[in-house]
Coordinates of C-alpha atoms (C1' of nucleotides) in Angstrom, one line a residue:
Chain Y
X1 CA 123.9 48.7 41.9
X2 CA 120.3 49.6 42.1
X3 CA 119.3 53.1 41.5
X4 CA 118.4 54.9 44.7
X5 CA 114.8 55.9 44.9
X6 CA 114.2 59.6 45.4
X7 CA 111.8 58.9 48.2
X8 CA 111.9 56.2 50.8
X9 CA 108.3 55.3 50.3
X10 CA 106.8 54.0 47.1
X11 CA 104.3 55.0 45.9
X12 CA 104.4 58.7 46.9
X13 CA 101.3 60.4 48.3
X14 CA 100.3 62.1 45.1
X15 CA 100.4 58.8 43.1
X16 CA 98.4 56.5 45.4
X17 CA 97.5 57.8 48.8
X18 CA 95.9 54.6 50.3
X19 CA 98.8 52.5 49.2
X20 CA 101.3 55.1 50.5
X21 CA 99.5 54.9 53.9
X22 CA 100.0 51.2 54.1
X23 CA 103.6 51.4 53.0
X24 CA 104.4 53.9 55.6
X25 CA 103.0 51.7 58.3
X26 CA 105.1 48.9 57.1
X27 CA 108.3 50.9 56.6
X28 CA 107.9 52.6 60.0
X29 CA 107.3 49.3 61.6
X30 CA 104.2 50.6 63.4
X31 CA 101.8 47.7 63.0
X32 CA 100.9 44.8 60.8
X33 CA 97.9 42.7 59.9
X34 CA 97.5 39.7 62.0
X35 CA 96.2 36.3 60.8
X36 CA 92.9 37.2 62.7
X37 CA 90.6 38.9 60.2
X38 CA 90.5 42.6 60.7
X39 CA 92.7 42.6 63.7
X40 CA 96.1 44.2 63.8
X41 CA 99.4 43.6 65.7
X42 CA 100.6 46.9 67.0
X43 CA 104.4 46.8 67.1
X44 CA 106.6 48.6 69.6
X45 CA 107.1 51.8 67.7
X46 CA 103.4 52.2 67.1
X47 CA 102.4 51.0 70.5
X48 CA 104.8 53.5 72.1
X49 CA 102.8 56.3 70.5
X50 CA 99.6 54.8 72.0
X51 CA 101.3 54.5 75.4
X52 CA 102.2 58.2 75.4
X53 CA 98.7 59.2 74.3
X54 CA 97.4 57.2 77.1
X55 CA 99.8 58.5 79.7
X56 CA 99.2 62.2 78.9
X57 CA 95.5 61.9 78.4
X58 CA 95.1 59.9 81.6
X59 CA 96.8 62.7 83.5
X60 CA 94.5 65.3 82.0
X61 CA 91.2 63.5 82.9
X62 CA 92.4 62.6 86.4
X63 CA 92.9 66.3 87.0
X64 CA 89.2 66.7 86.2
X65 CA 88.3 64.1 88.8
X66 CA 87.8 61.2 86.5
X67 CA 88.7 57.8 88.0
X68 CA 89.8 54.8 86.1
X69 CA 87.9 51.5 86.4
X70 CA 87.5 48.3 84.4
X71 CA 84.3 46.6 83.2
X72 CA 83.8 43.2 81.5
X73 CA 84.6 42.5 77.9
X74 CA 81.4 40.4 77.5
X75 CA 78.0 42.0 77.6
X76 CA 74.8 40.1 77.9
X77 CA 72.9 40.4 74.6
X78 CA 69.8 41.7 76.5
X79 CA 71.7 44.7 77.8
X80 CA 72.3 45.9 74.3
X81 CA 68.6 45.5 73.6
X82 CA 67.7 48.0 76.3
X83 CA 68.2 51.1 74.2
X84 CA 66.3 50.8 70.9
X85 CA 68.5 53.1 68.8
X86 CA 71.6 51.6 70.3
X87 CA 70.6 48.2 69.1
X88 CA 70.0 49.4 65.6
X89 CA 73.4 51.2 65.5
X90 CA 75.6 48.4 66.7
X91 CA 73.8 45.1 66.1
X92 CA 75.3 44.6 62.7
X93 CA 78.9 45.0 63.9
X94 CA 78.8 42.8 67.1
X95 CA 80.8 39.7 67.6
X96 CA 78.7 37.2 69.6
X97 CA 79.8 34.5 72.1
X98 CA 77.4 31.7 72.1
X99 CA 79.4 28.8 73.7
X100 CA 81.5 28.5 76.8
X101 CA 83.5 25.3 76.3
X102 CA 85.5 23.3 73.7
X103 CA 85.6 19.6 73.6
X104 CA 87.3 16.9 71.4
X105 CA 85.3 16.6 68.2
X106 CA 86.6 13.0 67.7
X107 CA 88.6 14.1 64.6
X108 CA 91.6 15.6 66.3
X109 CA 90.0 19.0 66.5
X110 CA 87.9 20.9 69.0
X111 CA 84.2 21.8 68.8
X112 CA 82.2 24.2 71.0
X113 CA 80.2 22.4 73.5
X114 CA 78.1 24.1 76.1
X115 CA 75.7 26.6 74.5
X116 CA 75.0 29.6 76.6
X117 CA 71.5 30.3 77.6
X118 CA 72.0 33.9 76.8
X119 CA 74.6 34.9 74.3
X120 CA 77.2 37.6 75.1
X121 CA 78.4 40.2 72.7
X122 CA 81.9 41.4 72.8
X123 CA 81.7 45.0 73.8
X124 CA 81.5 47.4 70.8
X125 CA 81.3 50.1 73.4
X126 CA 80.3 49.9 77.1
X127 CA 77.4 52.2 77.8
X128 CA 75.1 49.4 78.6
X129 CA 77.3 47.3 80.9
X130 CA 78.7 50.3 82.7
X131 CA 75.1 51.7 83.0
X132 CA 74.2 48.5 84.9
X133 CA 76.9 49.2 87.5
X134 CA 76.1 52.9 87.6
X135 CA 72.5 52.1 88.5
X136 CA 73.7 50.5 91.7
X137 CA 76.4 53.1 92.4
X138 CA 74.1 56.1 92.1
X139 CA 71.4 56.5 94.8
X140 CA 71.6 60.1 95.9
X141 CA 72.4 63.5 94.3
X142 CA 75.4 63.3 96.7
X143 CA 76.8 60.6 94.5
X144 CA 76.9 62.9 91.6
X145 CA 78.7 63.7 89.4
X146 CA 80.2 60.3 88.8
X147 CA 83.1 60.3 86.4
X148 CA 84.6 57.0 85.3
X149 CA 86.9 56.1 82.5
X150 CA 88.2 52.8 81.2
X151 CA 91.1 52.0 79.0
X152 CA 90.1 49.0 77.0
X153 CA 89.8 47.1 73.8
X154 CA 86.5 47.0 71.9
X155 CA 85.4 45.0 68.9
X156 CA 83.3 46.0 65.9
X157 CA 83.0 43.6 63.1
X158 CA 83.9 46.0 60.3
X159 CA 83.2 45.3 56.7
X160 CA 86.4 46.8 55.5
X161 CA 89.2 47.1 58.0
X162 CA 92.2 49.4 57.6
X163 CA 95.1 49.4 59.9
X164 CA 94.6 51.9 62.7
X165 CA 91.7 53.6 61.0
X166 CA 89.1 50.9 61.2
X167 CA 90.1 47.5 62.7
X168 CA 87.8 44.9 64.2
X169 CA 89.5 45.2 67.6
X170 CA 90.9 48.5 68.7
X171 CA 92.2 50.2 71.8
X172 CA 90.5 53.2 73.3
X173 CA 89.5 55.1 76.4
X174 CA 85.8 55.5 77.1
X175 CA 84.8 58.0 79.7
X176 CA 81.3 57.6 81.2
X177 CA 79.8 60.3 83.5
X178 CA 76.6 60.6 85.4
X179 CA 75.1 64.0 86.3
X180 CA 72.1 65.3 88.2
X181 CA 70.9 67.8 85.6
X182 CA 70.8 68.1 81.8
X183 CA 72.9 71.3 82.1
X184 CA 75.7 69.5 83.9
X185 CA 75.8 66.7 81.4
X186 CA 75.8 69.1 78.5
X187 CA 78.7 71.0 80.1
X188 CA 80.6 67.8 80.6
X189 CA 80.2 66.7 77.0
X190 CA 81.2 70.2 75.7
X191 CA 84.2 70.4 78.0
X192 CA 85.5 67.0 77.0
X193 CA 85.2 68.0 73.4
X194 CA 87.4 71.0 74.1
X195 CA 89.9 68.8 76.0
X196 CA 90.0 66.5 73.0
X197 CA 90.6 69.4 70.6
X198 CA 93.4 70.8 72.8
X199 CA 94.9 67.4 73.2
X200 CA 94.9 66.8 69.4
X201 CA 96.5 70.1 68.7
X202 CA 99.0 70.2 71.6
X203 CA 100.1 66.6 71.7
X204 CA 99.5 65.3 68.3
X205 CA 100.0 68.5 66.3
X206 CA 96.7 67.8 64.7
X207 CA 94.5 70.8 64.1
X208 CA 90.8 69.9 64.4
X209 CA 87.4 71.4 63.9
X210 CA 85.1 71.1 66.9
X211 CA 81.5 70.6 66.1
X212 CA 78.3 68.8 66.5
X213 CA 77.2 65.9 64.4
X214 CA 74.0 66.2 62.4
X215 CA 71.2 63.8 63.6
X216 CA 71.9 61.2 61.0
X217 CA 75.6 61.0 62.0
X218 CA 74.8 60.8 65.7
X219 CA 75.9 58.0 68.1
X220 CA 73.0 55.6 68.4
X221 CA 71.0 56.7 71.4
X222 CA 72.7 60.0 72.0
X223 CA 71.0 63.4 72.4
X224 CA 73.9 65.3 71.0
X225 CA 77.1 63.9 69.5
X226 CA 80.1 66.2 69.4
X227 CA 83.2 65.5 67.3
X228 CA 86.6 66.7 66.5
X229 CA 87.3 66.4 62.8
X230 CA 90.9 66.4 61.4
X231 CA 91.9 66.8 57.8
X232 CA 94.2 64.3 56.2
X233 CA 96.6 65.2 53.5
X234 CA 94.3 63.8 50.8
X235 CA 91.6 66.2 51.9
X236 CA 89.5 63.6 53.6
X237 CA 88.1 64.0 57.1
X238 CA 89.0 61.8 60.1
X239 CA 86.8 61.8 63.1
X240 CA 89.5 61.9 65.8
X241 CA 87.4 61.9 68.9
X242 CA 83.8 62.1 70.1
X243 CA 81.9 63.2 73.1
X244 CA 78.2 62.4 73.6
X245 CA 75.5 64.0 75.6
X246 CA 73.3 61.0 76.1
X247 CA 70.6 62.9 77.9
X248 CA 68.4 60.5 79.9
X249 CA 68.2 57.9 77.2
X250 CA 70.8 55.5 78.7
X251 CA 69.9 56.4 82.3
X252 CA 66.3 55.3 81.6
X253 CA 67.4 52.2 79.8
X254 CA 69.8 51.2 82.6
X255 CA 67.6 52.6 85.3
X256 CA 70.2 55.1 86.7
X257 CA 68.2 57.2 89.1
X258 CA 68.7 59.0 92.3
X259 CA 66.9 61.0 95.0
X260 CA 67.4 64.7 94.5
X261 CA 67.4 67.4 97.1
X262 CA 63.7 67.6 97.1
X263 CA 63.4 63.9 97.9
X264 CA 62.1 63.0 94.4
X265 CA 63.5 60.0 92.6
X266 CA 64.6 61.1 89.1
X267 CA 66.6 59.7 86.2
X268 CA 70.2 60.9 85.8
X269 CA 71.8 62.4 82.8
X270 CA 74.9 60.7 81.3
X271 CA 77.7 61.4 78.8
X272 CA 80.3 59.3 77.2
X273 CA 83.4 60.2 75.3
X274 CA 86.3 58.4 73.6
X275 CA 89.5 58.5 71.6
X276 CA 91.1 55.5 70.1
X277 CA 94.2 54.0 68.3
X278 CA 92.6 55.6 65.2
X279 CA 94.5 58.7 66.3
X280 CA 97.7 57.0 65.2
X281 CA 96.3 56.7 61.7
X282 CA 95.5 60.3 61.9
X283 CA 99.1 61.2 62.8
X284 CA 100.4 59.1 59.9
X285 CA 98.1 60.8 57.4
X286 CA 98.4 64.3 58.8
X287 CA 102.2 64.4 59.1
X288 CA 103.8 61.7 57.1
X289 CA 105.7 62.5 53.9
X290 CA 107.1 60.6 51.0
X291 CA 110.0 59.4 53.2
X292 CA 107.6 57.9 55.7
X293 CA 106.2 58.6 59.1
X294 CA 106.8 61.8 61.1
X295 CA 106.1 61.3 64.8
X296 CA 105.2 64.5 66.8
X297 CA 108.0 64.7 69.5
X298 CA 105.5 64.8 72.3
X299 CA 104.1 61.3 71.6
X300 CA 107.1 59.6 70.1
X301 CA 108.4 56.5 71.9
X302 CA 111.8 58.1 71.6
X303 CA 112.6 61.6 70.4
X304 CA 116.3 61.1 69.6
X305 CA 118.2 58.3 68.0
X306 CA 122.0 58.3 68.4
X307 CA 123.8 56.5 65.6
X308 CA 127.4 55.7 66.2
X309 CA 129.5 56.1 63.0
X310 CA 132.5 53.8 63.5
X311 CA 135.0 53.8 60.6
X312 CA 137.9 52.6 62.5
X313 CA 137.6 49.9 65.1
X314 CA 140.1 51.7 67.2
X315 CA 137.6 54.5 67.7
X316 CA 134.7 52.3 68.6
X317 CA 135.1 52.5 72.4
X318 CA 135.4 56.3 72.5
X319 CA 132.5 56.7 70.1
X320 CA 130.2 54.3 72.1
X321 CA 131.2 56.0 75.3
X322 CA 130.2 59.4 73.9
X323 CA 126.9 58.0 72.6
X324 CA 126.1 56.5 76.0
X325 CA 127.0 59.7 77.8
X326 CA 124.9 61.7 75.4
X327 CA 121.9 59.4 75.9
X328 CA 122.2 59.7 79.7
X329 CA 122.3 63.5 79.7
X330 CA 119.5 63.8 77.1
X331 CA 117.3 61.7 79.3
X332 CA 117.6 64.1 82.1
X333 CA 116.2 66.9 79.9
X334 CA 112.5 67.6 79.5
X335 CA 110.5 69.6 76.9
X336 CA 107.1 70.9 77.9
X337 CA 107.2 68.6 80.9
X338 CA 107.9 65.5 78.9
X339 CA 111.1 63.7 79.6
X340 CA 113.2 63.0 76.5
X341 CA 113.8 59.4 75.6
X342 CA 116.8 58.5 73.5
X343 CA 117.9 55.3 71.8
X344 CA 121.3 54.3 70.6
X345 CA 121.2 52.3 67.3
X346 CA 124.3 50.1 67.6
X347 CA 123.1 47.5 65.1
X348 CA 125.8 46.2 62.8
X349 CA 124.6 48.1 59.8
X350 CA 125.9 50.7 57.5
X351 CA 125.4 54.2 59.0
X352 CA 123.3 55.4 56.1
X353 CA 121.0 52.4 56.3
X354 CA 120.3 53.0 59.9
X355 CA 119.7 56.7 59.2
X356 CA 117.1 55.8 56.6
X357 CA 115.4 53.3 58.8
X358 CA 114.9 56.1 61.4
X359 CA 113.7 58.5 58.7
X360 CA 111.0 56.1 57.8
X361 CA 110.1 55.6 61.4
X362 CA 109.8 59.3 61.8
X363 CA 111.9 59.8 64.9
X364 CA 112.1 63.6 65.4
X365 CA 115.9 63.9 65.8
X366 CA 118.8 61.8 64.4
X367 CA 122.2 62.3 65.9
X368 CA 125.3 60.8 64.3
X369 CA 128.5 60.4 66.4
X370 CA 131.8 59.7 64.9
X371 CA 135.4 60.5 65.2
X372 CA 134.8 64.1 64.1
X373 CA 132.3 64.7 66.9
X374 CA 134.7 63.5 69.5
X375 CA 137.6 65.6 68.2
X376 CA 135.4 68.7 67.8
X377 CA 133.3 68.0 70.9
X378 CA 130.3 68.6 68.8
X379 CA 127.1 66.9 67.8
X380 CA 126.0 66.2 64.2
X381 CA 122.2 66.0 63.9
X382 CA 119.3 66.1 61.5
X383 CA 115.6 66.9 62.0
X384 CA 112.8 64.9 60.6
X385 CA 110.8 68.0 59.8
X386 CA 113.5 69.1 57.4
X387 CA 114.9 67.6 54.2
X388 CA 117.1 64.5 54.8
X389 CA 120.0 66.5 53.4
X390 CA 119.9 69.3 55.8
X391 CA 122.6 68.9 58.5
X392 CA 123.3 70.7 61.8
X393 CA 126.5 70.7 63.7
X394 CA 126.6 72.2 67.1
X395 CA 129.0 72.2 70.1
X396 CA 127.8 69.5 72.5
X397 CA 126.9 72.0 75.2
X398 CA 124.9 74.1 72.9
X399 CA 123.1 71.0 71.5
X400 CA 122.1 69.8 75.0
X401 CA 121.0 73.3 75.9
X402 CA 118.8 73.7 72.8
X403 CA 117.4 70.1 72.3
X404 CA 114.2 71.0 74.2
X405 CA 113.7 74.0 71.9
X406 CA 114.5 71.9 68.9
X407 CA 111.9 69.3 69.8
X408 CA 109.3 72.0 70.5
X409 CA 110.1 73.6 67.2
X410 CA 109.5 70.4 65.4
X411 CA 106.3 69.8 67.2
X412 CA 105.2 73.3 66.3
X413 CA 106.3 73.0 62.7
X414 CA 104.1 69.9 62.3
X415 CA 101.1 71.7 63.6
X416 CA 101.7 74.8 61.5
X417 CA 102.2 72.6 58.4
X418 CA 99.0 70.8 59.1
X419 CA 97.1 74.0 59.6
X420 CA 98.4 75.4 56.4
X421 CA 97.4 72.5 54.2
X422 CA 94.1 72.4 55.9
X423 CA 93.6 76.1 55.2
X424 CA 94.4 75.4 51.5
X425 CA 91.8 72.6 51.3
X426 CA 89.0 74.3 53.1
X427 CA 86.5 76.3 51.1
X428 CA 83.6 78.4 51.9
X429 CA 80.9 77.7 49.4
X430 CA 77.4 79.2 49.2
X431 CA 75.7 77.7 46.2
X432 CA 74.7 74.3 45.1
X433 CA 76.5 74.5 41.7
X434 CA 79.7 75.4 43.4
X435 CA 79.4 72.5 45.8
X436 CA 79.0 70.0 42.9
X437 CA 81.8 71.6 41.1
X438 CA 84.1 71.6 44.1
X439 CA 83.6 67.9 44.8
X440 CA 84.1 66.9 41.2
X441 CA 87.8 67.1 42.0
X442 CA 89.3 64.0 43.5
X443 CA 91.4 66.0 45.9
X444 CA 88.7 68.2 47.2
X445 CA 88.9 69.0 50.9
X446 CA 86.3 70.4 53.3
X447 CA 83.5 72.6 52.1
X448 CA 82.0 75.0 54.5
X449 CA 78.4 75.5 53.4
X450 CA 75.2 77.1 54.8
X451 CA 73.4 74.6 57.0
X452 CA 70.2 75.7 55.4
X453 CA 71.3 74.3 52.0
X454 CA 71.5 70.7 53.4
X455 CA 68.3 68.8 52.9
X456 CA 67.5 65.2 52.3
X457 CA 67.8 65.6 48.5
X458 CA 71.2 67.1 48.7
X459 CA 72.4 64.7 51.3
X460 CA 71.4 61.8 49.1
X461 CA 73.0 63.2 46.0
X462 CA 76.3 64.1 47.8
X463 CA 76.5 60.7 49.2
X464 CA 75.8 58.7 46.0
X465 CA 77.5 61.0 43.5
X466 CA 80.5 62.2 45.5
X467 CA 80.8 60.0 48.7
X468 CA 80.5 63.2 50.7
X469 CA 78.9 63.3 54.1
X470 CA 78.3 66.0 56.7
X471 CA 81.1 66.2 59.1
X472 CA 79.9 68.6 61.7
X473 CA 78.3 72.0 62.5
X474 CA 81.3 73.8 63.8
X475 CA 81.2 75.2 67.3
X476 CA 82.9 78.6 67.5
X477 CA 83.4 80.3 70.9
X478 CA 80.9 77.9 72.4
X479 CA 78.3 78.7 69.8
X480 CA 76.8 76.3 67.3
X481 CA 77.5 77.7 63.8
X482 CA 74.8 78.0 61.1
X483 CA 77.4 76.5 58.7
X484 CA 78.0 72.9 57.9
X485 CA 81.3 71.2 57.1
X486 CA 81.0 68.5 54.5
X487 CA 83.7 66.3 53.1
X488 CA 84.8 62.8 52.1
X489 CA 85.8 60.9 55.2
X490 CA 87.6 57.8 56.6
Chain Q
rC1 C1' 77.0 41.8 51.4
rG2 C1' 77.7 43.2 45.5
rG3 C1' 81.7 44.1 41.4
rG4 C1' 86.9 43.2 40.3
rG5 C1' 92.2 41.8 41.3
rC6 C1' 95.5 38.7 43.9
rA7 C1' 97.3 34.1 46.8
rU8 C1' 104.4 30.5 44.6
rA9 C1' 110.8 31.3 50.4
rG10 C1' 110.4 36.4 55.7
rC11 C1' 109.0 40.5 51.8
rG12 C1' 108.2 41.8 46.5
rC13 C1' 107.4 39.1 42.2
rA14 C1' 108.2 35.6 37.5
rG15 C1' 106.7 30.8 35.9
rC16 C1' 100.4 29.2 34.4
rC17 C1' 98.0 30.9 28.3
rU18 C1' 100.6 25.8 25.5
rG19 C1' 100.7 20.4 32.3
rG20 C1' 106.7 17.2 32.5
rU21 C1' 112.9 18.0 38.4
rA22 C1' 110.8 25.3 42.0
rG23 C1' 113.0 30.4 39.8
rC24 C1' 114.5 35.9 40.3
rG25 C1' 115.3 40.4 43.3
rC26 C1' 115.4 42.1 48.3
rG27 C1' 116.0 40.3 53.1
rC28 C1' 118.4 36.4 56.2
rU29 C1' 123.2 33.5 57.9
rA30 C1' 128.9 33.2 57.7
rC31 C1' 133.4 35.5 56.4
rA32 C1' 136.2 39.4 54.4
rC33 C1' 136.4 44.3 52.6
rU34 C1' 133.7 48.6 54.1
rG35 C1' 131.2 52.6 56.6
rG36 C1' 129.5 60.6 57.6
rG37 C1' 123.3 59.4 52.2
rG38 C1' 120.1 53.2 51.4
rG39 C1' 127.9 49.8 50.2
rU40 C1' 131.0 45.3 47.7
rG41 C1' 132.5 40.3 47.1
rU42 C1' 132.4 35.1 48.1
rA43 C1' 129.9 31.0 50.2
rG44 C1' 125.2 29.3 52.2
rA45 C1' 120.1 28.4 54.4
rG46 C1' 115.1 28.8 53.3
rG47 C1' 109.1 26.8 49.5
rU48 C1' 104.7 19.6 50.2
rC49 C1' 103.2 26.8 45.0
rG50 C1' 96.5 29.5 50.4
rU51 C1' 93.0 25.2 51.3
rA52 C1' 89.7 20.9 49.9
rG53 C1' 88.4 18.2 45.9
rG54 C1' 88.3 16.9 40.5
rU55 C1' 90.6 15.9 35.4
rU56 C1' 95.4 13.5 34.0
rC57 C1' 100.5 8.6 33.4
rA58 C1' 101.9 13.5 35.4
rA59 C1' 99.0 19.7 38.2
rA60 C1' 102.2 25.8 40.7
rU61 C1' 100.0 25.4 35.7
rC62 C1' 93.4 23.1 33.6
rC63 C1' 88.3 22.7 36.4
rU64 C1' 85.1 23.4 41.0
rG65 C1' 84.2 24.7 46.0
rC66 C1' 86.1 27.2 50.3
rU67 C1' 89.3 30.6 52.9
rG68 C1' 92.3 34.9 53.2
rU69 C1' 93.8 39.6 51.3
rC70 C1' 93.6 44.2 48.4
rC71 C1' 90.8 47.9 45.4
rC72 C1' 85.8 50.0 44.2
rG73 C1' 80.8 50.3 46.3
rA74 C1' 77.4 49.4 50.4
rC75 C1' 78.4 49.9 55.7
rC76 C1' 81.2 52.6 59.4
rA77 C1' 79.3 56.0 67.6

RNA sequence: CGGGGCAUAGCGCAGCCUGGUAGCGCGCUACACUGGGGGUGUAGAGGUCGUAGGUUCAAAUCCUGCUGUCCCGACCA
């Protein structure tokens, strides 16, 4: 018999963090590489998280008066050329469609035939094509503000793809708004940033730093780029969401203008903001442990797995009946306005194997139902935020009465845990020597330094010697700080 | 795009140096025993060794090109 590993995932985080990350994705059955370069297949357990992110975020923006719409995947190359900085920023990572037909190549294969007069790029982001529509939709100040969102896939031909964090194709939402004044656009961009920050903390248990990007890290063509930065367990930063105040740059490029109350025709002010499937990578790296994934209850595809433990075939029917009953009742219960979803794992496997499978997937609560539970009218369960050895036994009524609190407590524990390791790996530093010293360590985290220290020379040195870049100037109580957060990043 | 590693069964790998009938572990299938911490046994299925070419009587093995993948770098709203 093979020796049981102490942890479900090999290697452990402390041995090889990048490899651990990939192993967790595999063990949790979240996604896999496809045969298409740089593109991933998101499997049900991973896609379920995205569906929940989508559902909850969609509700939030709709309350703000944002409407969903859909724009084309293909963008005429010339559109992209309208905004000079935008071209520079995205040109290198665009996939280009140059032909529109395939025909027999005479050798049993197919070859592209009709060459397009003007090539299309596959959207790397949709500012330009949406701007084209907006220019028609907006005529009067009465049409503003215009708030549109689309849930879509985009494509960026990345040099080095990593599952969820940087894939050639990924899923996201991109919000695009048009405003009459610079102030309105600025407010929209700031409010969306706060919404992202709250969403990350409340739904994903992911504490983030809100801030503004320095000019060199800005979205190409933006006036201000705001970001939420999360810390992963290796101390690296992950940009988890962005909001851009585009000023009039894109309005001018796309000719979005309107008649104001004075009868003058003026260019509008626009914003755009997005979150993507990258968030799932963030969840993995923020919460996962050496036994695999830990999914925050609020975004888990299922919160509870019920595992029947049948020793004696004679008990099977009674056990299955109890499992089914439990599932039905659980699914009438909600926690923080989210309906619980439960799954019965009735695969023909040894109970412990099933249990470990679900540990690796990171389902918040595992329930095991056997003869004992039926006789004692009780529920045996374990929590993913606790050690796999820790058991709980509760009368069934009590369990059903407290499951909502249990899930909320798991959600909260994940957030507190993440906050605590972030606090440990965040350091306020005021001198150059200390900065160099700090980042000599491989597992350095975020350094909080005076913005005034950051000049071109330091930037260059930090980048080449330490792979450290500026993450953001934190925004605290609506005010831009004079400090700068720098860190290694994904 | 630069430097390096790897490519053999679904997954993980050995075999290659020194060319000669395709191997192991896990997983999978069937049956039985099992089952509350990753179980046991028996019997099976599954691979034109990434791809194209070269050397050779003979290539998984040697040589060349290509492709994919991983790591480091560059790049990354």
